Short mmCIF file of C-alpha atoms in Angstrom, two decimals:
data_model
loop_
_atom_site.label_atom_id
_atom_site.label_comp_id
_atom_site.label_asym_id
_atom_site.label_seq_id
_atom_site.Cartn_x
_atom_site.Cartn_y
_atom_site.Cartn_z
CA MET P 1 -19.53 152.28 157.35
CA THR P 2 -22.16 149.87 156.01
CA SER P 3 -22.47 151.84 152.79
CA GLN P 4 -18.72 151.48 152.28
CA ILE P 5 -18.75 147.67 152.49
CA GLN P 6 -19.00 146.04 149.09
CA GLU P 7 -21.23 142.97 148.87
CA LEU P 8 -19.30 139.99 147.50
CA THR P 9 -21.79 137.16 147.46
CA LYS P 10 -25.58 137.12 147.75
CA LEU P 11 -26.87 134.28 149.89
CA ASP P 12 -30.51 133.19 149.92
CA GLY P 13 -32.01 135.69 152.37
CA ALA P 14 -28.63 137.00 153.52
CA VAL P 15 -25.61 138.89 152.28
CA LEU P 16 -21.97 137.87 152.76
CA LEU P 17 -20.00 141.09 153.15
CA GLU P 18 -16.42 141.90 152.22
CA ASP P 19 -15.33 141.88 155.86
CA GLY P 20 -16.50 138.24 156.13
CA SER P 21 -19.67 139.01 158.05
CA VAL P 22 -23.10 137.75 157.08
CA LYS P 23 -26.16 139.99 157.36
CA LEU P 24 -29.62 138.43 157.22
CA THR P 25 -31.67 140.70 154.97
CA SER P 26 -34.93 140.01 156.82
CA SER P 27 -33.53 140.12 160.36
CA SER P 28 -34.24 142.69 163.00
CA SER P 29 -31.64 143.99 165.41
CA GLY P 30 -33.16 142.11 168.33
CA ASP P 31 -33.23 138.59 166.90
CA GLU P 32 -29.62 137.82 167.93
CA PHE P 33 -28.74 136.67 164.39
CA GLY P 34 -25.06 135.71 164.34
CA SER P 35 -24.58 135.46 168.08
CA THR P 36 -23.39 131.89 167.50
CA VAL P 37 -21.84 130.39 164.38
CA SER P 38 -20.38 127.00 163.48
CA ILE P 39 -18.58 126.01 160.26
CA SER P 40 -17.68 122.65 158.78
CA GLY P 41 -16.40 122.31 155.22
CA ASN P 42 -18.78 124.06 152.83
CA THR P 43 -21.57 124.43 155.38
CA PHE P 44 -22.13 126.95 158.14
CA VAL P 45 -24.87 127.35 160.74
CA ILE P 46 -25.90 130.70 162.20
CA GLY P 47 -28.09 130.99 165.28
CA ALA P 48 -30.79 133.60 165.87
CA SER P 49 -32.03 132.80 169.36
CA LEU P 50 -34.79 135.42 169.29
CA GLY P 51 -35.68 135.10 165.59
CA ASN P 52 -38.84 133.48 164.25
CA GLY P 53 -41.15 135.65 166.32
CA GLY P 54 -39.13 135.25 169.53
CA THR P 55 -38.97 131.43 169.64
CA GLY P 56 -35.54 131.29 168.00
CA CYS P 57 -34.20 129.59 164.89
CA SER P 58 -31.01 128.66 163.07
CA TYR P 59 -30.01 129.11 159.45
CA VAL P 60 -27.95 126.53 157.60
CA TYR P 61 -26.05 127.65 154.49
CA HIS P 62 -24.43 125.05 152.24
CA TRP P 63 -22.25 125.86 149.23
CA ASN P 64 -23.30 123.49 146.41
CA GLY P 65 -20.56 124.57 144.03
CA GLY P 66 -22.48 127.38 142.37
CA SER P 67 -24.48 129.08 145.09
CA TYR P 68 -25.49 128.84 148.74
CA GLU P 69 -28.58 126.83 149.66
CA LYS P 70 -30.39 127.99 152.81
CA ILE P 71 -32.45 125.98 155.27
CA GLN P 72 -34.15 127.53 158.30
CA LEU P 73 -34.39 125.27 161.34
CA GLN P 74 -36.98 125.93 164.02
CA ALA P 75 -38.83 123.98 166.68
CA SER P 76 -42.23 122.74 165.53
CA ASP P 77 -43.58 123.31 169.05
CA GLY P 78 -41.62 126.49 169.82
CA VAL P 79 -42.92 129.09 172.24
CA LEU P 80 -41.76 132.60 173.05
CA TYR P 81 -38.26 132.72 174.57
CA ASP P 82 -37.34 129.09 173.83
CA TYR P 83 -34.02 130.47 172.53
CA PHE P 84 -33.75 127.86 169.78
CA GLY P 85 -30.43 128.61 168.06
CA TYR P 86 -28.81 129.97 171.22
CA SER P 87 -26.01 127.49 170.63
CA VAL P 88 -25.23 125.84 167.29
CA SER P 89 -22.69 123.25 166.23
CA ILE P 90 -21.91 121.35 163.05
CA ASP P 91 -19.58 118.38 162.58
CA GLY P 92 -19.58 117.01 159.04
CA ASP P 93 -23.23 116.31 158.20
CA ASN P 94 -24.42 116.51 161.82
CA ILE P 95 -25.98 119.75 163.07
#
């Protein structure tokens, strides 16, 4: 099935697929990427609660009119199983 899905837009470090899903190109199956998503305007946030070596992280993608800009959010003092990114929310400019 994956080979049949045509890529529409390349994101920085991820791929937006024809079916509307986003696949992180550097993710592993156990990082929980995409288990939580929030969208506001031209910006969306995707959680990966076991990403970043098991501490968790979130990815923010913002459409700037020509391409998506990506920012990875993670705790500066994160430890294994912190589950950062377990729940994400965006409202305007507030994440």
